[in-house]
Amino acid sequence: ILQLAMQGKLVKQDPNDEPASELLKRIAEETWKIPERPRRAKLHPSIENLAGIKKLPVGWQEVRLEEVTQLINGRAYKKPELLLEGNTPIIRIQNLNGGSNWFFSNLELPKKQYCNNGDLLFAWSASFGPYIWTGAKAIYHYHIWKLILPNAIEKKFLYYSLMSLTRSVKSQSHGLTMLHMTKVKMERWPLLLPPRVEQHRIVAKVDELMALCDQLEQQLTQSRADGQRLLQSILAEVSL
C-alpha cells in the first residue's frame, strides 16, 4: 500500500492541482535556506534509488528531504540529569515503542528541544523509523530527531513516505545502513512530492486501506482462535 501510494499509483492525479514545484517555491521563500549540495550527493546504494521511478506522476516533483523538512537533534543526557520524577518526561526510543519505563527532567531547554502531541519524530538508532508523538509535552533523547515541516507539507503524508523509505532501507541493507545513518545522509534522501491536495487524497486512501488491513487481521486472528477451540473440542470428544 505504501509503495503504491508513494509512487502515485494509489489515487488519480488531477492536472488542475497546483503542482509540487509551486509548493517548493513557497517553502523556499517562507522557511529555511537549503544547504548548497549536489542534487545527487553520494548515498548508500539501498537509498539512492528508493524514490526513483521512470516517469513522475503529473504535478509531482523529486526533492531531497532537507528541502521539505528540518531535522532537529535531540539532547544527550548525563546520568544525574535522568530523574525518576520531574517536570518533563524524556522520550527514549523504547518509549516510542510502548515502553513504560520513563525518565524525567527538570531542565529548562530551548523551545526546539521540546515536542508536543502530534509532532513528527524519527528514531535513527535501534527502532529505525518515523513516529507521530501522541503524548504530552516532552523532551527527546539524542537518538531521536524532531521534524519541522512547512505548512505546504501534509505531516501524515511525510510520515507515510518515511515509513515506506525506511522499510525499503531495512529490507535492502540488512541493518548496515541503519548502523551508519547520519543526519546529513538522511537529509539527502530522495522523496517524491505530490501536489498538496493530492497529499491529502493519498493520506485518506492509505488510512482507509490500513484500517481495512487491521480489520482483516483481526478477523484472521479470531478465525485462528475459533479453529483452535474447535480442534480442542474435537480432541476432547475423541479422548472420551
JSON list of C-alpha atoms in Angstrom, two decimals:
[
{"chain": "A", "resi": 1, "resn": "ILE", "atom": "CA", "xyz": [0.00, 0.00, 0.00]},
{"chain": "A", "resi": 2, "resn": "LEU", "atom": "CA", "xyz": [2.73, 2.45, 0.98]},
{"chain": "A", "resi": 3, "resn": "GLN", "atom": "CA", "xyz": [4.85, 1.71, -2.06]},
{"chain": "A", "resi": 4, "resn": "LEU", "atom": "CA", "xyz": [1.93, 2.28, -4.44]},
{"chain": "A", "resi": 5, "resn": "ALA", "atom": "CA", "xyz": [0.94, 5.44, -2.58]},
{"chain": "A", "resi": 6, "resn": "MET", "atom": "CA", "xyz": [4.40, 6.98, -2.76]},
{"chain": "A", "resi": 7, "resn": "GLN", "atom": "CA", "xyz": [4.69, 6.26, -6.49]},
{"chain": "A", "resi": 8, "resn": "GLY", "atom": "CA", "xyz": [1.41, 7.98, -7.35]},
{"chain": "A", "resi": 9, "resn": "LYS", "atom": "CA", "xyz": [-0.42, 4.73, -8.13]},
{"chain": "A", "resi": 10, "resn": "LEU", "atom": "CA", "xyz": [-2.98, 4.70, -5.32]},
{"chain": "A", "resi": 11, "resn": "VAL", "atom": "CA", "xyz": [-5.08, 7.74, -6.23]},
{"chain": "A", "resi": 12, "resn": "LYS", "atom": "CA", "xyz": [-5.66, 9.56, -9.50]},
{"chain": "A", "resi": 13, "resn": "GLN", "atom": "CA", "xyz": [-3.75, 12.71, -10.42]},
{"chain": "A", "resi": 14, "resn": "ASP", "atom": "CA", "xyz": [-5.72, 15.87, -11.20]},
{"chain": "A", "resi": 15, "resn": "PRO", "atom": "CA", "xyz": [-3.99, 18.15, -13.75]},
{"chain": "A", "resi": 16, "resn": "ASN", "atom": "CA", "xyz": [-5.82, 21.09, -12.14]},
{"chain": "A", "resi": 17, "resn": "ASP", "atom": "CA", "xyz": [-3.98, 20.62, -8.83]},
{"chain": "A", "resi": 18, "resn": "GLU", "atom": "CA", "xyz": [-1.28, 23.17, -8.06]},
{"chain": "A", "resi": 19, "resn": "PRO", "atom": "CA", "xyz": [1.97, 21.31, -8.93]},
{"chain": "A", "resi": 20, "resn": "ALA", "atom": "CA", "xyz": [4.53, 20.44, -6.28]},
{"chain": "A", "resi": 21, "resn": "SER", "atom": "CA", "xyz": [7.04, 22.76, -7.97]},
{"chain": "A", "resi": 22, "resn": "GLU", "atom": "CA", "xyz": [4.94, 25.71, -6.76]},
{"chain": "A", "resi": 23, "resn": "LEU", "atom": "CA", "xyz": [4.95, 24.30, -3.22]},
{"chain": "A", "resi": 24, "resn": "LEU", "atom": "CA", "xyz": [8.73, 24.20, -3.29]},
{"chain": "A", "resi": 25, "resn": "LYS", "atom": "CA", "xyz": [8.88, 27.86, -4.33]},
{"chain": "A", "resi": 26, "resn": "ARG", "atom": "CA", "xyz": [6.74, 28.88, -1.36]},
{"chain": "A", "resi": 27, "resn": "ILE", "atom": "CA", "xyz": [8.76, 26.70, 1.01]},
{"chain": "A", "resi": 28, "resn": "ALA", "atom": "CA", "xyz": [11.98, 28.30, -0.21]},
{"chain": "A", "resi": 29, "resn": "GLU", "atom": "CA", "xyz": [10.53, 31.79, 0.32]},
{"chain": "A", "resi": 30, "resn": "GLU", "atom": "CA", "xyz": [8.89, 31.21, 3.70]},
{"chain": "A", "resi": 31, "resn": "THR", "atom": "CA", "xyz": [11.21, 28.87, 5.59]},
{"chain": "A", "resi": 32, "resn": "TRP", "atom": "CA", "xyz": [14.85, 27.85, 5.79]},
{"chain": "A", "resi": 33, "resn": "LYS", "atom": "CA", "xyz": [17.73, 28.12, 3.40]},
{"chain": "A", "resi": 34, "resn": "ILE", "atom": "CA", "xyz": [18.56, 24.77, 1.78]},
{"chain": "A", "resi": 35, "resn": "PRO", "atom": "CA", "xyz": [22.24, 23.83, 2.04]},
{"chain": "A", "resi": 36, "resn": "GLU", "atom": "CA", "xyz": [24.12, 24.02, -1.23]},
{"chain": "A", "resi": 37, "resn": "ARG", "atom": "CA", "xyz": [24.78, 20.37, -2.04]},
{"chain": "A", "resi": 38, "resn": "PRO", "atom": "CA", "xyz": [24.87, 18.29, -5.23]},
{"chain": "A", "resi": 39, "resn": "ARG", "atom": "CA", "xyz": [21.44, 17.00, -6.20]},
{"chain": "A", "resi": 40, "resn": "ARG", "atom": "CA", "xyz": [22.90, 13.52, -6.34]},
{"chain": "A", "resi": 41, "resn": "ALA", "atom": "CA", "xyz": [25.27, 13.53, -3.39]},
{"chain": "A", "resi": 42, "resn": "LYS", "atom": "CA", "xyz": [26.69, 10.08, -2.72]},
{"chain": "A", "resi": 43, "resn": "LEU", "atom": "CA", "xyz": [24.28, 7.88, -0.80]},
{"chain": "A", "resi": 44, "resn": "HIS", "atom": "CA", "xyz": [24.19, 4.26, 0.20]},
{"chain": "A", "resi": 45, "resn": "PRO", "atom": "CA", "xyz": [23.02, 2.24, -2.86]},
{"chain": "A", "resi": 46, "resn": "SER", "atom": "CA", "xyz": [19.98, 0.97, -0.96]},
{"chain": "A", "resi": 47, "resn": "ILE", "atom": "CA", "xyz": [18.77, 4.57, -0.56]},
{"chain": "A", "resi": 48, "resn": "GLU", "atom": "CA", "xyz": [19.83, 6.18, -3.82]},
{"chain": "A", "resi": 49, "resn": "ASN", "atom": "CA", "xyz": [17.15, 4.54, -5.96]},
{"chain": "A", "resi": 50, "resn": "LEU", "atom": "CA", "xyz": [14.34, 4.25, -3.40]},
{"chain": "A", "resi": 51, "resn": "ALA", "atom": "CA", "xyz": [12.26, 7.15, -4.63]},
{"chain": "A", "resi": 52, "resn": "GLY", "atom": "CA", "xyz": [13.21, 6.94, -8.27]},
{"chain": "A", "resi": 53, "resn": "ILE", "atom": "CA", "xyz": [10.64, 5.83, -10.84]},
{"chain": "A", "resi": 54, "resn": "LYS", "atom": "CA", "xyz": [10.86, 6.04, -14.62]},
{"chain": "A", "resi": 55, "resn": "LYS", "atom": "CA", "xyz": [8.26, 8.79, -15.02]},
{"chain": "A", "resi": 56, "resn": "LEU", "atom": "CA", "xyz": [7.00, 11.18, -12.36]},
{"chain": "A", "resi": 57, "resn": "PRO", "atom": "CA", "xyz": [3.21, 11.41, -11.94]},
{"chain": "A", "resi": 58, "resn": "VAL", "atom": "CA", "xyz": [1.54, 14.62, -13.12]},
{"chain": "A", "resi": 59, "resn": "GLY", "atom": "CA", "xyz": [2.37, 17.53, -10.85]},
{"chain": "A", "resi": 60, "resn": "TRP", "atom": "CA", "xyz": [4.92, 15.62, -8.76]},
{"chain": "A", "resi": 61, "resn": "GLN", "atom": "CA", "xyz": [8.49, 16.67, -8.02]},
{"chain": "A", "resi": 62, "resn": "GLU", "atom": "CA", "xyz": [11.53, 14.74, -6.82]},
{"chain": "A", "resi": 63, "resn": "VAL", "atom": "CA", "xyz": [13.17, 16.53, -3.89]},
{"chain": "A", "resi": 64, "resn": "ARG", "atom": "CA", "xyz": [15.63, 15.91, -1.11]},
{"chain": "A", "resi": 65, "resn": "LEU", "atom": "CA", "xyz": [14.21, 15.50, 2.37]},
{"chain": "A", "resi": 66, "resn": "GLU", "atom": "CA", "xyz": [16.05, 18.63, 3.53]},
{"chain": "A", "resi": 67, "resn": "GLU", "atom": "CA", "xyz": [14.04, 20.69, 1.02]},
{"chain": "A", "resi": 68, "resn": "VAL", "atom": "CA", "xyz": [10.77, 20.00, 2.83]},
{"chain": "A", "resi": 69, "resn": "THR", "atom": "CA", "xyz": [11.72, 19.49, 6.48]},
{"chain": "A", "resi": 70, "resn": "GLN", "atom": "CA", "xyz": [14.30, 20.31, 9.12]},
{"chain": "A", "resi": 71, "resn": "LEU", "atom": "CA", "xyz": [15.76, 17.65, 11.41]},
{"chain": "A", "resi": 72, "resn": "ILE", "atom": "CA", "xyz": [16.27, 18.88, 14.97]},
{"chain": "A", "resi": 73, "resn": "ASN", "atom": "CA", "xyz": [18.70, 16.87, 17.08]},
{"chain": "A", "resi": 74, "resn": "GLY", "atom": "CA", "xyz": [17.65, 15.53, 20.44]},
{"chain": "A", "resi": 75, "resn": "ARG", "atom": "CA", "xyz": [19.83, 16.00, 23.51]},
{"chain": "A", "resi": 76, "resn": "ALA", "atom": "CA", "xyz": [22.29, 13.63, 25.17]},
{"chain": "A", "resi": 77, "resn": "TYR", "atom": "CA", "xyz": [21.63, 13.38, 28.91]},
{"chain": "A", "resi": 78, "resn": "LYS", "atom": "CA", "xyz": [24.12, 12.70, 31.67]},
{"chain": "A", "resi": 79, "resn": "LYS", "atom": "CA", "xyz": [23.10, 10.17, 34.31]},
{"chain": "A", "resi": 80, "resn": "PRO", "atom": "CA", "xyz": [22.50, 12.82, 37.02]},
{"chain": "A", "resi": 81, "resn": "GLU", "atom": "CA", "xyz": [20.05, 14.54, 34.63]},
{"chain": "A", "resi": 82, "resn": "LEU", "atom": "CA", "xyz": [17.88, 11.44, 34.28]},
{"chain": "A", "resi": 83, "resn": "LEU", "atom": "CA", "xyz": [15.36, 11.64, 37.12]},
{"chain": "A", "resi": 84, "resn": "LEU", "atom": "CA", "xyz": [12.75, 9.12, 38.26]},
{"chain": "A", "resi": 85, "resn": "GLU", "atom": "CA", "xyz": [10.41, 12.07, 38.91]},
{"chain": "A", "resi": 86, "resn": "GLY", "atom": "CA", "xyz": [10.39, 15.51, 37.39]},
{"chain": "A", "resi": 87, "resn": "ASN", "atom": "CA", "xyz": [8.58, 18.17, 35.39]},
{"chain": "A", "resi": 88, "resn": "THR", "atom": "CA", "xyz": [9.09, 16.85, 31.89]},
{"chain": "A", "resi": 89, "resn": "PRO", "atom": "CA", "xyz": [9.25, 13.27, 30.53]},
{"chain": "A", "resi": 90, "resn": "ILE", "atom": "CA", "xyz": [12.24, 12.32, 28.38]},
{"chain": "A", "resi": 91, "resn": "ILE", "atom": "CA", "xyz": [11.28, 10.35, 25.27]},
{"chain": "A", "resi": 92, "resn": "ARG", "atom": "CA", "xyz": [13.68, 7.49, 24.55]},
{"chain": "A", "resi": 93, "resn": "ILE", "atom": "CA", "xyz": [13.35, 5.02, 21.71]},
{"chain": "A", "resi": 94, "resn": "GLN", "atom": "CA", "xyz": [11.83, 2.36, 23.98]},
{"chain": "A", "resi": 95, "resn": "ASN", "atom": "CA", "xyz": [9.10, 4.86, 24.94]},
{"chain": "A", "resi": 96, "resn": "LEU", "atom": "CA", "xyz": [8.24, 5.37, 21.27]},
{"chain": "A", "resi": 97, "resn": "ASN", "atom": "CA", "xyz": [7.64, 1.61, 21.09]},
{"chain": "A", "resi": 98, "resn": "GLY", "atom": "CA", "xyz": [5.34, 1.43, 24.10]},
{"chain": "A", "resi": 99, "resn": "GLY", "atom": "CA", "xyz": [7.92, 1.08, 26.89]},
{"chain": "A", "resi": 100, "resn": "SER", "atom": "CA", "xyz": [6.57, 2.26, 30.25]},
{"chain": "A", "resi": 101, "resn": "ASN", "atom": "CA", "xyz": [9.89, 2.96, 31.98]},
{"chain": "A", "resi": 102, "resn": "TRP", "atom": "CA", "xyz": [10.33, 6.71, 31.94]},
{"chain": "A", "resi": 103, "resn": "PHE", "atom": "CA", "xyz": [12.97, 9.19, 32.96]},
{"chain": "A", "resi": 104, "resn": "PHE", "atom": "CA", "xyz": [12.18, 12.84, 33.67]},
{"chain": "A", "resi": 105, "resn": "SER", "atom": "CA", "xyz": [13.98, 16.16, 33.63]},
{"chain": "A", "resi": 106, "resn": "ASN", "atom": "CA", "xyz": [13.75, 19.48, 35.47]},
{"chain": "A", "resi": 107, "resn": "LEU", "atom": "CA", "xyz": [16.00, 21.24, 32.96]},
{"chain": "A", "resi": 108, "resn": "GLU", "atom": "CA", "xyz": [14.89, 24.37, 31.12]},
{"chain": "A", "resi": 109, "resn": "LEU", "atom": "CA", "xyz": [15.84, 23.78, 27.49]},
{"chain": "A", "resi": 110, "resn": "PRO", "atom": "CA", "xyz": [15.47, 25.74, 24.23]},
{"chain": "A", "resi": 111, "resn": "LYS", "atom": "CA", "xyz": [12.00, 25.51, 22.69]},
{"chain": "A", "resi": 112, "resn": "LYS", "atom": "CA", "xyz": [13.25, 23.34, 19.80]},
{"chain": "A", "resi": 113, "resn": "GLN", "atom": "CA", "xyz": [14.25, 20.58, 22.27]},
{"chain": "A", "resi": 114, "resn": "TYR", "atom": "CA", "xyz": [10.61, 20.00, 23.24]},
{"chain": "A", "resi": 115, "resn": "CYS", "atom": "CA", "xyz": [7.97, 18.10, 21.31]},
{"chain": "A", "resi": 116, "resn": "ASN", "atom": "CA", "xyz": [4.20, 18.18, 21.63]},
{"chain": "A", "resi": 117, "resn": "ASN", "atom": "CA", "xyz": [1.34, 15.86, 20.81]},
{"chain": "A", "resi": 118, "resn": "GLY", "atom": "CA", "xyz": [1.22, 15.34, 17.04]},
{"chain": "A", "resi": 119, "resn": "ASP", "atom": "CA", "xyz": [4.87, 16.17, 16.33]},
{"chain": "A", "resi": 120, "resn": "LEU", "atom": "CA", "xyz": [6.69, 14.01, 13.79]},
{"chain": "A", "resi": 121, "resn": "LEU", "atom": "CA", "xyz": [9.75, 12.23, 15.19]},
{"chain": "A", "resi": 122, "resn": "PHE", "atom": "CA", "xyz": [12.35, 9.95, 13.64]},
{"chain": "A", "resi": 123, "resn": "ALA", "atom": "CA", "xyz": [14.39, 7.36, 15.54]},
{"chain": "A", "resi": 124, "resn": "TRP", "atom": "CA", "xyz": [17.75, 6.98, 13.81]},
{"chain": "A", "resi": 125, "resn": "SER", "atom": "CA", "xyz": [19.10, 4.25, 16.09]},
{"chain": "A", "resi": 126, "resn": "ALA", "atom": "CA", "xyz": [17.69, 0.83, 17.07]},
{"chain": "A", "resi": 127, "resn": "SER", "atom": "CA", "xyz": [13.98, 1.07, 16.08]},
{"chain": "A", "resi": 128, "resn": "PHE", "atom": "CA", "xyz": [14.84, 2.98, 12.93]},
{"chain": "A", "resi": 129, "resn": "GLY", "atom": "CA", "xyz": [11.85, 4.86, 11.50]},
{"chain": "A", "resi": 130, "resn": "PRO", "atom": "CA", "xyz": [9.23, 7.62, 11.87]},
{"chain": "A", "resi": 131, "resn": "TYR", "atom": "CA", "xyz": [6.75, 8.12, 14.70]},
{"chain": "A", "resi": 132, "resn": "ILE", "atom": "CA", "xyz": [3.96, 10.58, 15.39]},
{"chain": "A", "resi": 133, "resn": "TRP", "atom": "CA", "xyz": [4.15, 11.51, 19.06]},
{"chain": "A", "resi": 134, "resn": "THR", "atom": "CA", "xyz": [0.82, 11.06, 20.87]},
{"chain": "A", "resi": 135, "resn": "GLY", "atom": "CA", "xyz": [1.79, 12.01, 24.41]},
{"chain": "A", "resi": 136, "resn": "ALA", "atom": "CA", "xyz": [2.09, 15.17, 26.45]},
{"chain": "A", "resi": 137, "resn": "LYS", "atom": "CA", "xyz": [4.79, 17.82, 26.08]},
{"chain": "A", "resi": 138, "resn": "ALA", "atom": "CA", "xyz": [8.19, 16.15, 26.43]},
{"chain": "A", "resi": 139, "resn": "ILE", "atom": "CA", "xyz": [11.85, 16.40, 25.56]},
{"chain": "A", "resi": 140, "resn": "TYR", "atom": "CA", "xyz": [13.51, 13.82, 23.36]},
{"chain": "A", "resi": 141, "resn": "HIS", "atom": "CA", "xyz": [16.74, 11.86, 23.53]},
{"chain": "A", "resi": 142, "resn": "TYR", "atom": "CA", "xyz": [19.79, 12.20, 21.30]},
{"chain": "A", "resi": 143, "resn": "HIS", "atom": "CA", "xyz": [18.84, 9.13, 19.23]},
{"chain": "A", "resi": 144, "resn": "ILE", "atom": "CA", "xyz": [15.67, 10.88, 18.04]},
{"chain": "A", "resi": 145, "resn": "TRP", "atom": "CA", "xyz": [15.16, 13.75, 15.60]},
{"chain": "A", "resi": 146, "resn": "LYS", "atom": "CA", "xyz": [12.17, 16.08, 15.55]},
{"chain": "A", "resi": 147, "resn": "LEU", "atom": "CA", "xyz": [11.00, 17.07, 12.07]},
{"chain": "A", "resi": 148, "resn": "ILE", "atom": "CA", "xyz": [9.86, 20.65, 11.45]},
{"chain": "A", "resi": 149, "resn": "LEU", "atom": "CA", "xyz": [7.53, 20.93, 8.44]},
{"chain": "A", "resi": 150, "resn": "PRO", "atom": "CA", "xyz": [6.29, 23.93, 6.45]},
{"chain": "A", "resi": 151, "resn": "ASN", "atom": "CA", "xyz": [2.53, 24.33, 6.02]},
{"chain": "A", "resi": 152, "resn": "ALA", "atom": "CA", "xyz": [2.84, 23.22, 2.40]},
{"chain": "A", "resi": 153, "resn": "ILE", "atom": "CA", "xyz": [3.58, 19.64, 3.50]},
{"chain": "A", "resi": 154, "resn": "GLU", "atom": "CA", "xyz": [0.94, 17.30, 4.91]},
{"chain": "A", "resi": 155, "resn": "LYS", "atom": "CA", "xyz": [2.50, 15.81, 8.06]},
{"chain": "A", "resi": 156, "resn": "LYS", "atom": "CA", "xyz": [0.93, 12.39, 7.75]},
{"chain": "A", "resi": 157, "resn": "PHE", "atom": "CA", "xyz": [1.94, 12.15, 4.09]},
{"chain": "A", "resi": 158, "resn": "LEU", "atom": "CA", "xyz": [5.56, 12.68, 5.08]},
{"chain": "A", "resi": 159, "resn": "TYR", "atom": "CA", "xyz": [5.13, 10.13, 7.89]},
{"chain": "A", "resi": 160, "resn": "TYR", "atom": "CA", "xyz": [3.87, 7.51, 5.42]},
{"chain": "A", "resi": 161, "resn": "SER", "atom": "CA", "xyz": [6.58, 8.41, 2.92]},
{"chain": "A", "resi": 162, "resn": "LEU", "atom": "CA", "xyz": [9.31, 7.99, 5.54]},
{"chain": "A", "resi": 163, "resn": "MET", "atom": "CA", "xyz": [7.74, 4.74, 6.68]},
{"chain": "A", "resi": 164, "resn": "SER", "atom": "CA", "xyz": [7.89, 3.44, 3.11]},
{"chain": "A", "resi": 165, "resn": "LEU", "atom": "CA", "xyz": [11.50, 4.58, 2.66]},
{"chain": "A", "resi": 166, "resn": "THR", "atom": "CA", "xyz": [12.74, 3.11, 5.94]},
{"chain": "A", "resi": 167, "resn": "ARG", "atom": "CA", "xyz": [11.06, -0.23, 5.26]},
{"chain": "A", "resi": 168, "resn": "SER", "atom": "CA", "xyz": [12.84, -0.36, 1.92]},
{"chain": "A", "resi": 169, "resn": "VAL", "atom": "CA", "xyz": [16.14, 0.54, 3.58]},
{"chain": "A", "resi": 170, "resn": "LYS", "atom": "CA", "xyz": [15.69, -2.22, 6.15]},
{"chain": "A", "resi": 171, "resn": "SER", "atom": "CA", "xyz": [14.82, -4.84, 3.54]},
{"chain": "A", "resi": 172, "resn": "GLN", "atom": "CA", "xyz": [17.75, -3.94, 1.28]},
{"chain": "A", "resi": 173, "resn": "SER", "atom": "CA", "xyz": [20.51, -3.18, 3.75]},
{"chain": "A", "resi": 174, "resn": "HIS", "atom": "CA", "xyz": [20.10, -5.92, 6.39]},
{"chain": "A", "resi": 175, "resn": "GLY", "atom": "CA", "xyz": [20.75, -3.32, 9.09]},
{"chain": "A", "resi": 176, "resn": "LEU", "atom": "CA", "xyz": [24.04, -1.97, 7.71]},
{"chain": "A", "resi": 177, "resn": "THR", "atom": "CA", "xyz": [22.60, 1.36, 6.62]},
{"chain": "A", "resi": 178, "resn": "MET", "atom": "CA", "xyz": [20.82, 1.84, 9.93]},
{"chain": "A", "resi": 179, "resn": "LEU", "atom": "CA", "xyz": [24.05, 1.42, 11.86]},
{"chain": "A", "resi": 180, "resn": "HIS", "atom": "CA", "xyz": [25.71, 4.15, 9.81]},
{"chain": "A", "resi": 181, "resn": "MET", "atom": "CA", "xyz": [22.80, 6.60, 9.44]},
{"chain": "A", "resi": 182, "resn": "THR", "atom": "CA", "xyz": [23.72, 10.24, 9.92]},
{"chain": "A", "resi": 183, "resn": "LYS", "atom": "CA", "xyz": [21.68, 13.41, 9.81]},
{"chain": "A", "resi": 184, "resn": "VAL", "atom": "CA", "xyz": [23.39, 14.65, 6.63]},
{"chain": "A", "resi": 185, "resn": "LYS", "atom": "CA", "xyz": [22.78, 11.34, 4.84]},
{"chain": "A", "resi": 186, "resn": "MET", "atom": "CA", "xyz": [19.13, 11.32, 5.79]},
{"chain": "A", "resi": 187, "resn": "GLU", "atom": "CA", "xyz": [18.67, 14.95, 4.74]},
{"chain": "A", "resi": 188, "resn": "ARG", "atom": "CA", "xyz": [19.76, 13.89, 1.25]},
{"chain": "A", "resi": 189, "resn": "TRP", "atom": "CA", "xyz": [17.17, 11.12, 0.97]},
{"chain": "A", "resi": 190, "resn": "PRO", "atom": "CA", "xyz": [15.15, 11.37, -2.26]},
{"chain": "A", "resi": 191, "resn": "LEU", "atom": "CA", "xyz": [11.44, 11.96, -1.85]},
{"chain": "A", "resi": 192, "resn": "LEU", "atom": "CA", "xyz": [8.64, 12.11, -4.41]},
{"chain": "A", "resi": 193, "resn": "LEU", "atom": "CA", "xyz": [6.41, 15.06, -3.57]},
{"chain": "A", "resi": 194, "resn": "PRO", "atom": "CA", "xyz": [2.87, 15.34, -4.97]},
{"chain": "A", "resi": 195, "resn": "PRO", "atom": "CA", "xyz": [0.66, 18.46, -5.02]},
{"chain": "A", "resi": 196, "resn": "ARG", "atom": "CA", "xyz": [-0.71, 19.49, -1.63]},
{"chain": "A", "resi": 197, "resn": "VAL", "atom": "CA", "xyz": [-4.30, 18.41, -2.32]},
{"chain": "A", "resi": 198, "resn": "GLU", "atom": "CA", "xyz": [-3.10, 15.06, -3.64]},
{"chain": "A", "resi": 199, "resn": "GLN", "atom": "CA", "xyz": [-1.13, 14.57, -0.43]},
{"chain": "A", "resi": 200, "resn": "HIS", "atom": "CA", "xyz": [-4.49, 14.77, 1.39]},
{"chain": "A", "resi": 201, "resn": "ARG", "atom": "CA", "xyz": [-6.08, 12.27, -1.01]},
{"chain": "A", "resi": 202, "resn": "ILE", "atom": "CA", "xyz": [-3.19, 9.84, -0.56]},
{"chain": "A", "resi": 203, "resn": "VAL", "atom": "CA", "xyz": [-3.36, 10.05, 3.24]},
{"chain": "A", "resi": 204, "resn": "ALA", "atom": "CA", "xyz": [-7.11, 9.46, 3.21]},
{"chain": "A", "resi": 205, "resn": "LYS", "atom": "CA", "xyz": [-6.77, 6.39, 0.96]},
{"chain": "A", "resi": 206, "resn": "VAL", "atom": "CA", "xyz": [-3.85, 4.93, 2.93]},
{"chain": "A", "resi": 207, "resn": "ASP", "atom": "CA", "xyz": [-5.76, 5.43, 6.21]},
{"chain": "A", "resi": 208, "resn": "GLU", "atom": "CA", "xyz": [-8.76, 3.67, 4.69]},
{"chain": "A", "resi": 209, "resn": "LEU", "atom": "CA", "xyz": [-6.75, 0.71, 3.40]},
{"chain": "A", "resi": 210, "resn": "MET", "atom": "CA", "xyz": [-4.68, 0.39, 6.58]},
{"chain": "A", "resi": 211, "resn": "ALA", "atom": "CA", "xyz": [-7.89, 0.27, 8.63]},
{"chain": "A", "resi": 212, "resn": "LEU", "atom": "CA", "xyz": [-9.19, -2.46, 6.30]},
{"chain": "A", "resi": 213, "resn": "CYS", "atom": "CA", "xyz": [-5.95, -4.43, 6.76]},
{"chain": "A", "resi": 214, "resn": "ASP", "atom": "CA", "xyz": [-6.29, -4.13, 10.54]},
{"chain": "A", "resi": 215, "resn": "GLN", "atom": "CA", "xyz": [-9.87, -5.38, 10.33]},
{"chain": "A", "resi": 216, "resn": "LEU", "atom": "CA", "xyz": [-8.88, -8.36, 8.17]},
{"chain": "A", "resi": 217, "resn": "GLU", "atom": "CA", "xyz": [-6.02, -9.20, 10.51]},
{"chain": "A", "resi": 218, "resn": "GLN", "atom": "CA", "xyz": [-8.39, -9.18, 13.48]},
{"chain": "A", "resi": 219, "resn": "GLN", "atom": "CA", "xyz": [-10.76, -11.48, 11.60]},
{"chain": "A", "resi": 220, "resn": "LEU", "atom": "CA", "xyz": [-7.91, -13.87, 10.77]},
{"chain": "A", "resi": 221, "resn": "THR", "atom": "CA", "xyz": [-6.77, -13.86, 14.39]},
{"chain": "A", "resi": 222, "resn": "GLN", "atom": "CA", "xyz": [-10.31, -14.60, 15.54]},
{"chain": "A", "resi": 223, "resn": "SER", "atom": "CA", "xyz": [-10.65, -17.37, 12.93]},
{"chain": "A", "resi": 224, "resn": "ARG", "atom": "CA", "xyz": [-7.43, -18.99, 14.13]},
{"chain": "A", "resi": 225, "resn": "ALA", "atom": "CA", "xyz": [-8.64, -18.78, 17.74]},
{"chain": "A", "resi": 226, "resn": "ASP", "atom": "CA", "xyz": [-12.02, -20.30, 16.77]},
{"chain": "A", "resi": 227, "resn": "GLY", "atom": "CA", "xyz": [-10.25, -23.07, 14.85]},
{"chain": "A", "resi": 228, "resn": "GLN", "atom": "CA", "xyz": [-8.03, -23.84, 17.82]},
{"chain": "A", "resi": 229, "resn": "ARG", "atom": "CA", "xyz": [-11.03, -24.06, 20.15]},
{"chain": "A", "resi": 230, "resn": "LEU", "atom": "CA", "xyz": [-12.82, -26.33, 17.68]},
{"chain": "A", "resi": 231, "resn": "LEU", "atom": "CA", "xyz": [-9.78, -28.59, 17.44]},
{"chain": "A", "resi": 232, "resn": "GLN", "atom": "CA", "xyz": [-9.50, -28.81, 21.21]},
{"chain": "A", "resi": 233, "resn": "SER", "atom": "CA", "xyz": [-13.21, -29.64, 21.44]},
{"chain": "A", "resi": 234, "resn": "ILE", "atom": "CA", "xyz": [-12.85, -32.43, 18.84]},
{"chain": "A", "resi": 235, "resn": "LEU", "atom": "CA", "xyz": [-9.80, -33.87, 20.61]},
{"chain": "A", "resi": 236, "resn": "ALA", "atom": "CA", "xyz": [-11.68, -33.78, 23.90]},
{"chain": "A", "resi": 237, "resn": "GLU", "atom": "CA", "xyz": [-14.56, -35.72, 22.34]},
{"chain": "A", "resi": 238, "resn": "VAL", "atom": "CA", "xyz": [-12.21, -38.29, 20.81]},
{"chain": "A", "resi": 239, "resn": "SER", "atom": "CA", "xyz": [-10.45, -38.90, 24.13]},
{"chain": "A", "resi": 240, "resn": "LEU", "atom": "CA", "xyz": [-13.70, -39.74, 25.95]}
]
